[in-house]
Coordinates of C-alpha atoms in Angstrom, one line a residue:
X1 CA -82.9 11.1 -68.5
X2 CA -80.3 10.0 -66.1
X3 CA -76.7 9.5 -67.4
X4 CA -75.1 6.1 -66.9
X5 CA -72.3 6.1 -64.3
X6 CA -68.9 4.8 -65.7
X7 CA -67.3 2.4 -63.4
X8 CA -63.8 3.4 -62.2
X9 CA -60.8 1.3 -63.0
X10 CA -59.2 -0.6 -60.2
X11 CA -55.9 1.0 -58.9
X12 CA -52.8 -0.8 -60.1
X13 CA -50.1 -1.6 -57.6
X14 CA -46.5 -0.6 -58.4
X15 CA -44.2 -3.4 -59.2
X16 CA -42.2 -4.8 -56.3
X17 CA -38.9 -3.1 -55.7
X18 CA -35.7 -5.1 -56.0
X19 CA -34.1 -5.9 -52.7
X20 CA -31.1 -3.7 -51.7
X21 CA -27.7 -5.2 -51.8
X22 CA -26.0 -5.7 -48.5
X23 CA -22.6 -4.4 -47.6
X24 CA -21.1 -7.8 -48.0
X25 CA -22.5 -8.0 -51.5
X26 CA -21.0 -4.6 -52.3
X27 CA -17.6 -5.7 -51.0
X28 CA -17.9 -8.9 -53.0
X29 CA -18.4 -6.7 -56.2
X30 CA -14.8 -5.4 -55.7
X31 CA -13.4 -8.9 -55.7
X32 CA -15.5 -10.5 -58.5
X33 CA -16.3 -7.7 -61.0
X34 CA -12.9 -6.3 -61.8
X35 CA -10.4 -8.7 -63.4
X36 CA -6.6 -8.1 -63.0
X37 CA -4.8 -6.5 -65.8
X38 CA -1.2 -6.7 -66.9
X39 CA -0.6 -3.0 -66.9
X40 CA -0.1 -1.0 -63.6
X41 CA -3.6 0.5 -64.2
X42 CA -5.7 -0.4 -67.2
X43 CA -6.1 3.0 -68.7
X44 CA -8.5 2.8 -71.6
X45 CA -8.8 -1.0 -71.5
X46 CA -11.7 -3.2 -72.4
X47 CA -15.3 -2.6 -71.3
X48 CA -15.0 -5.0 -68.3
X49 CA -12.1 -3.1 -66.8
X50 CA -13.7 0.3 -67.6
X51 CA -16.9 -0.8 -65.8
X52 CA -15.1 -2.1 -62.7
X53 CA -16.4 -0.8 -59.3
X54 CA -14.1 1.0 -56.9
X55 CA -13.7 -0.9 -53.7
X56 CA -13.3 2.3 -51.7
X57 CA -16.1 4.6 -52.9
X58 CA -18.1 2.1 -55.1
X59 CA -17.8 4.4 -58.1
X60 CA -17.7 2.9 -61.6
X61 CA -14.7 3.2 -63.9
X62 CA -11.9 1.9 -61.6
X63 CA -8.7 0.0 -62.5
X64 CA -6.9 -2.8 -60.8
X65 CA -3.3 -2.2 -59.5
X66 CA -0.7 -4.7 -60.6
X67 CA 0.3 -7.0 -57.8
X68 CA -2.8 -6.3 -55.6
X69 CA -3.4 -9.3 -53.5
X70 CA -7.2 -8.8 -53.3
X71 CA -7.5 -7.9 -57.1
X72 CA -9.5 -4.8 -56.0
X73 CA -10.2 -1.9 -58.4
X74 CA -9.5 1.7 -57.3
X75 CA -10.7 4.8 -59.1
X76 CA -8.5 7.8 -59.9
X77 CA -10.1 10.0 -57.1
X78 CA -9.3 7.4 -54.4
X79 CA -5.8 7.0 -55.8
X80 CA -5.3 10.8 -55.5
X81 CA -6.8 10.7 -51.9
X82 CA -4.3 8.0 -50.9
X83 CA -1.4 10.0 -52.2
X84 CA -2.6 13.1 -50.5
X85 CA -2.8 11.1 -47.2
X86 CA 0.7 9.8 -47.8
X87 CA 2.1 13.3 -48.1
X88 CA 0.7 14.0 -44.6
X89 CA 1.8 10.7 -43.0
X90 CA 5.1 9.6 -44.7
X91 CA 5.9 6.9 -42.1
X92 CA 2.6 5.1 -42.7
X93 CA 2.2 5.1 -46.5
X94 CA 5.7 5.2 -48.0
X95 CA 7.9 2.2 -48.2
X96 CA 11.7 2.0 -48.1
X97 CA 11.8 2.6 -51.9
X98 CA 9.9 5.9 -51.7
X99 CA 6.7 4.5 -53.2
X100 CA 3.2 4.8 -51.8
X101 CA 1.4 1.6 -50.8
X102 CA -1.6 0.1 -52.6
X103 CA -4.8 2.2 -52.2
X104 CA -7.0 -0.9 -51.8
X105 CA -8.9 -1.7 -48.6
X106 CA -6.5 -4.6 -47.7
X107 CA -4.0 -3.2 -45.2
X108 CA -1.6 -6.2 -45.7
X109 CA -1.5 -5.8 -49.5
X110 CA 2.2 -5.8 -50.6
X111 CA 1.5 -3.9 -53.9
X112 CA 2.7 -0.3 -54.3
X113 CA 1.9 2.5 -56.8
X114 CA 4.8 3.1 -59.2
X115 CA 6.0 6.7 -59.8
X116 CA 4.4 6.7 -63.2
X117 CA 1.0 5.8 -61.7
X118 CA 1.4 8.4 -58.8
X119 CA 2.5 11.2 -61.2
X120 CA -0.4 10.3 -63.5
X121 CA -2.8 10.8 -60.6
X122 CA -1.2 14.1 -59.7
X123 CA -1.0 15.5 -63.2
X124 CA -3.6 18.2 -62.3
X125 CA -2.0 19.1 -59.0
X126 CA 1.4 20.6 -59.6
X127 CA 2.0 21.6 -56.0
X128 CA 1.3 18.1 -54.7
X129 CA 3.3 16.6 -57.6
X130 CA 6.5 18.5 -56.5
X131 CA 5.9 17.6 -52.9
X132 CA 5.5 14.0 -53.8
X133 CA 8.8 13.9 -55.7
X134 CA 10.6 15.6 -52.9
X135 CA 9.3 13.3 -50.2
X136 CA 9.8 10.2 -52.3
X137 CA 13.4 11.0 -52.8
X138 CA 13.9 11.9 -49.2
X139 CA 12.4 8.7 -47.9
X140 CA 14.5 6.7 -50.4
X141 CA 17.7 8.3 -49.1
X142 CA 16.8 8.2 -45.4
X143 CA 15.7 4.5 -45.3
X144 CA 18.5 3.1 -47.4
X145 CA 22.0 3.3 -46.0
X146 CA 23.5 2.8 -49.4
X147 CA 22.0 6.0 -50.9
X148 CA 22.9 9.6 -50.3
X149 CA 22.2 13.0 -51.9
X150 CA 25.0 14.4 -54.1
X151 CA 26.7 17.2 -52.1
X152 CA 27.5 19.3 -55.2
X153 CA 25.8 22.7 -55.4
X154 CA 22.9 22.7 -57.9
X155 CA 22.7 18.9 -58.2
X156 CA 19.8 16.9 -56.8
X157 CA 21.1 13.5 -57.8
X158 CA 21.1 10.4 -55.6
X159 CA 24.3 8.5 -55.3
X160 CA 24.2 4.7 -54.8
X161 CA 27.0 2.8 -53.1
X162 CA 26.3 -0.9 -52.8
X163 CA 30.0 -1.9 -52.9
X164 CA 31.1 0.0 -49.8
X165 CA 33.6 2.3 -51.6
X166 CA 34.8 5.4 -49.8
X167 CA 35.0 7.6 -53.0
X168 CA 31.8 7.6 -55.1
X169 CA 30.9 9.6 -58.2
X170 CA 27.5 11.1 -58.9
X171 CA 25.8 9.7 -62.0
X172 CA 24.3 13.1 -63.0
X173 CA 26.9 15.7 -62.4
X174 CA 29.9 13.2 -62.2
X175 CA 31.2 15.0 -59.0
X176 CA 33.1 12.8 -56.6
X177 CA 32.1 12.6 -52.9
X178 CA 33.5 11.1 -49.7
X179 CA 31.1 8.4 -48.6
X180 CA 32.3 8.5 -44.9
X181 CA 31.4 12.1 -44.2
X182 CA 29.0 12.8 -47.1
X183 CA 30.9 15.9 -48.4
X184 CA 32.8 16.5 -51.6
X185 CA 36.0 14.6 -52.1
X186 CA 38.7 16.1 -49.9
X187 CA 42.2 14.8 -50.6
X188 CA 44.8 15.3 -47.8
X189 CA 42.1 16.6 -45.4
X190 CA 40.4 14.7 -42.7
X191 CA 36.6 14.1 -42.7
X192 CA 36.1 16.1 -39.5
X193 CA 37.8 19.2 -40.9
X194 CA 36.0 18.9 -44.3
X195 CA 32.6 18.4 -42.7
X196 CA 33.1 21.2 -40.3
X197 CA 34.1 23.6 -43.1
X198 CA 31.2 22.6 -45.2
X199 CA 28.8 23.0 -42.3
X200 CA 30.1 26.4 -41.3
X201 CA 29.9 27.6 -44.9
X202 CA 26.3 26.4 -45.1
X203 CA 25.5 28.0 -41.7
X204 CA 26.9 31.4 -42.8
X205 CA 24.7 31.2 -45.9
X206 CA 21.6 30.4 -43.9
X207 CA 22.3 33.1 -41.3
X208 CA 22.5 35.6 -44.1
X209 CA 19.2 34.7 -45.6
X210 CA 17.2 33.4 -42.6
X211 CA 17.0 33.8 -38.9
X212 CA 19.9 31.3 -38.4
X213 CA 20.7 27.8 -37.1
X214 CA 20.8 26.7 -33.4
X215 CA 21.3 23.5 -31.6
X216 CA 18.4 21.5 -30.1
X217 CA 18.7 21.7 -26.2
X218 CA 17.8 18.0 -26.1
X219 CA 19.6 16.1 -28.8
X220 CA 22.1 18.9 -29.8
X221 CA 21.2 18.6 -33.5
X222 CA 21.2 21.7 -35.5
X223 CA 17.7 23.2 -36.2
X224 CA 17.1 25.8 -39.0
X225 CA 14.5 28.5 -38.6
X226 CA 13.4 30.5 -41.6
X227 CA 10.3 32.2 -40.3
X228 CA 7.2 31.7 -38.2
X229 CA 6.7 31.8 -34.5
X230 CA 9.4 30.9 -31.9
X231 CA 7.8 27.5 -31.1
X232 CA 10.3 25.0 -32.5
X233 CA 9.9 21.2 -32.8
X234 CA 13.0 19.1 -33.3
X235 CA 12.8 15.8 -35.1
X236 CA 13.7 14.1 -31.8
X237 CA 10.4 15.3 -30.5
X238 CA 11.6 18.0 -28.2
X239 CA 9.8 21.3 -28.3
X240 CA 11.5 24.5 -27.2
X241 CA 11.5 28.3 -27.5
X242 CA 13.7 29.7 -30.2
X243 CA 14.7 32.8 -28.2
X244 CA 15.5 31.4 -24.7
X245 CA 15.7 27.7 -25.6
X246 CA 13.5 26.8 -22.6
X247 CA 11.0 23.9 -22.9
X248 CA 7.8 24.8 -24.6
X249 CA 4.7 24.1 -22.3
X250 CA 1.7 25.6 -24.1
X251 CA 3.9 28.7 -24.3
X252 CA 7.3 29.8 -23.3
X253 CA 6.7 30.8 -19.7
X254 CA 10.2 32.1 -19.2
X255 CA 10.2 35.7 -17.7
X256 CA 13.6 36.4 -19.2
X257 CA 12.5 35.4 -22.7
X258 CA 12.1 39.1 -23.8
X259 CA 15.7 39.8 -22.9
X260 CA 16.9 36.7 -24.7
X261 CA 14.9 37.8 -27.7
X262 CA 16.6 41.2 -27.7
X263 CA 20.0 39.6 -27.2
X264 CA 19.5 37.2 -30.1
X265 CA 18.1 39.8 -32.6
X266 CA 19.6 40.0 -36.1
X267 CA 20.5 43.6 -35.5
X268 CA 23.5 42.5 -33.5
X269 CA 25.1 41.0 -36.7
X270 CA 24.6 38.3 -39.3
X271 CA 27.6 36.2 -38.3
X272 CA 28.8 34.8 -35.0
X273 CA 32.0 37.0 -34.9
X274 CA 30.1 40.1 -35.6
X275 CA 27.6 39.3 -32.9
X276 CA 30.4 38.6 -30.4
X277 CA 31.9 42.0 -31.1
X278 CA 28.6 43.9 -30.8
X279 CA 27.7 42.0 -27.6
X280 CA 31.2 42.8 -26.2
X281 CA 30.7 46.5 -26.9
X282 CA 27.2 46.5 -25.7
X283 CA 28.1 45.3 -22.2
X284 CA 30.1 48.4 -21.1
X285 CA 27.7 50.7 -22.9
X286 CA 24.8 49.0 -21.2
X287 CA 26.6 49.1 -17.8
X288 CA 27.3 52.8 -18.3
X289 CA 23.7 53.4 -19.3
X290 CA 22.5 51.6 -16.2
X291 CA 24.9 53.6 -14.1
X292 CA 23.6 56.9 -15.5
X293 CA 20.0 55.8 -15.0
X294 CA 20.7 54.7 -11.5
X295 CA 22.4 58.0 -10.7
X296 CA 19.5 59.9 -12.1
X297 CA 17.1 57.8 -10.1
X298 CA 19.1 58.5 -6.9
X299 CA 19.3 62.2 -7.6
X300 CA 15.6 62.3 -8.3
X301 CA 14.9 60.4 -5.1
X302 CA 17.1 62.8 -3.1
X303 CA 15.3 65.8 -4.5
X304 CA 12.0 64.2 -3.7
X305 CA 13.0 63.6 -0.1
X306 CA 14.2 67.2 0.2
X307 CA 11.0 68.5 -1.2
X308 CA 9.0 66.2 1.0
X309 CA 11.0 67.4 4.1
X310 CA 10.0 71.0 3.3
X311 CA 6.5 70.4 2.2
X312 CA 5.2 68.1 4.9
X313 CA 5.8 70.4 7.9
X314 CA 4.3 73.4 6.1
X315 CA 1.3 71.4 5.1
X316 CA 0.9 70.1 8.7
X317 CA 0.9 73.7 10.1
X318 CA -1.7 74.7 7.5
X319 CA -3.9 71.8 8.3
X320 CA -3.7 72.5 12.0
X321 CA -4.7 76.2 11.6
X322 CA -7.6 75.3 9.3
X323 CA -8.9 72.8 11.9
X324 CA -8.7 75.4 14.6
X325 CA -10.6 77.9 12.6
X326 CA -13.3 75.4 11.7
X327 CA -13.7 74.5 15.4
X328 CA -14.1 78.1 16.4
X329 CA -16.7 78.7 13.7
X330 CA -18.8 75.7 14.8
X331 CA -18.6 76.9 18.5
X332 CA -19.8 80.4 17.5
X333 CA -22.7 79.1 15.6
X334 CA -23.8 76.8 18.4
X335 CA -23.7 79.7 20.9
X336 CA -25.5 82.1 18.6
X337 CA -22.8 84.7 18.7
X338 CA -22.9 87.3 15.9
X339 CA -20.4 87.0 13.2
X340 CA -17.4 89.3 13.5

């Protein structure tokens, strides 16, 4: 008996796939799905804020920065990336108050990240955290003429002077400073003398612990070198060689640079007066040494000429006799004469 054939079931088609969202729809998610919050960043807020999509990497779990014009949410990783980029390009990311601009995609957004938000993003990076605090304070002082660093030793305070006073006290160490020259208060002494004394004291300290301080050949500003190669870059943009101070063009290129390197070595002395004395003593000693070397060279040359005068004639006579003997030997062999 033949078995009955079971009919096969018809293959089922998979359900249709949902259409992919376009880039414009993804960007629209950043503007519509993340409501603004009253805090700088909604840390641990409601479910809508926690589910917001980052407008930079499209990751879920971003927060909206207070004051952001586009109301865009940014995740913690992108905040950290913006701060890292700001540490490499201070002029582009930092404002005049020492704060990093908003990490959203809107370049014209006026919002900034407060120090609390930036330090929260850098809590796992201690090295970047310290660098951020240093650059933030530096930008704040450099871009605001009413702020300066306290000149007292061991104090990192920032002194504010919005009233134009010439004598200002630091709010942290309470030390007084002269606002005109930026040094400590100096009664009965002019600013030029006080600034010069303070600078030379700092220069002596630097020269004792580092390779020293020199002026830029272009802008005449002082440049400090504490290690590395001789290729120096001043903040005015001029690049020069530390040893010979010639312009740097893919290298020093000065043939006298080795001599300049020897002349500026630290073995001559730590301070300028010591180097002046050692250089002054080295000149006659070097001249005497060159004289001795030159005398020895002349004597050696004279001996060589005398030896040559005696050796050349003798060698010429020997060469002539040998040539004559070889000619006689060839003539004998050609004539078939017996050997003597």
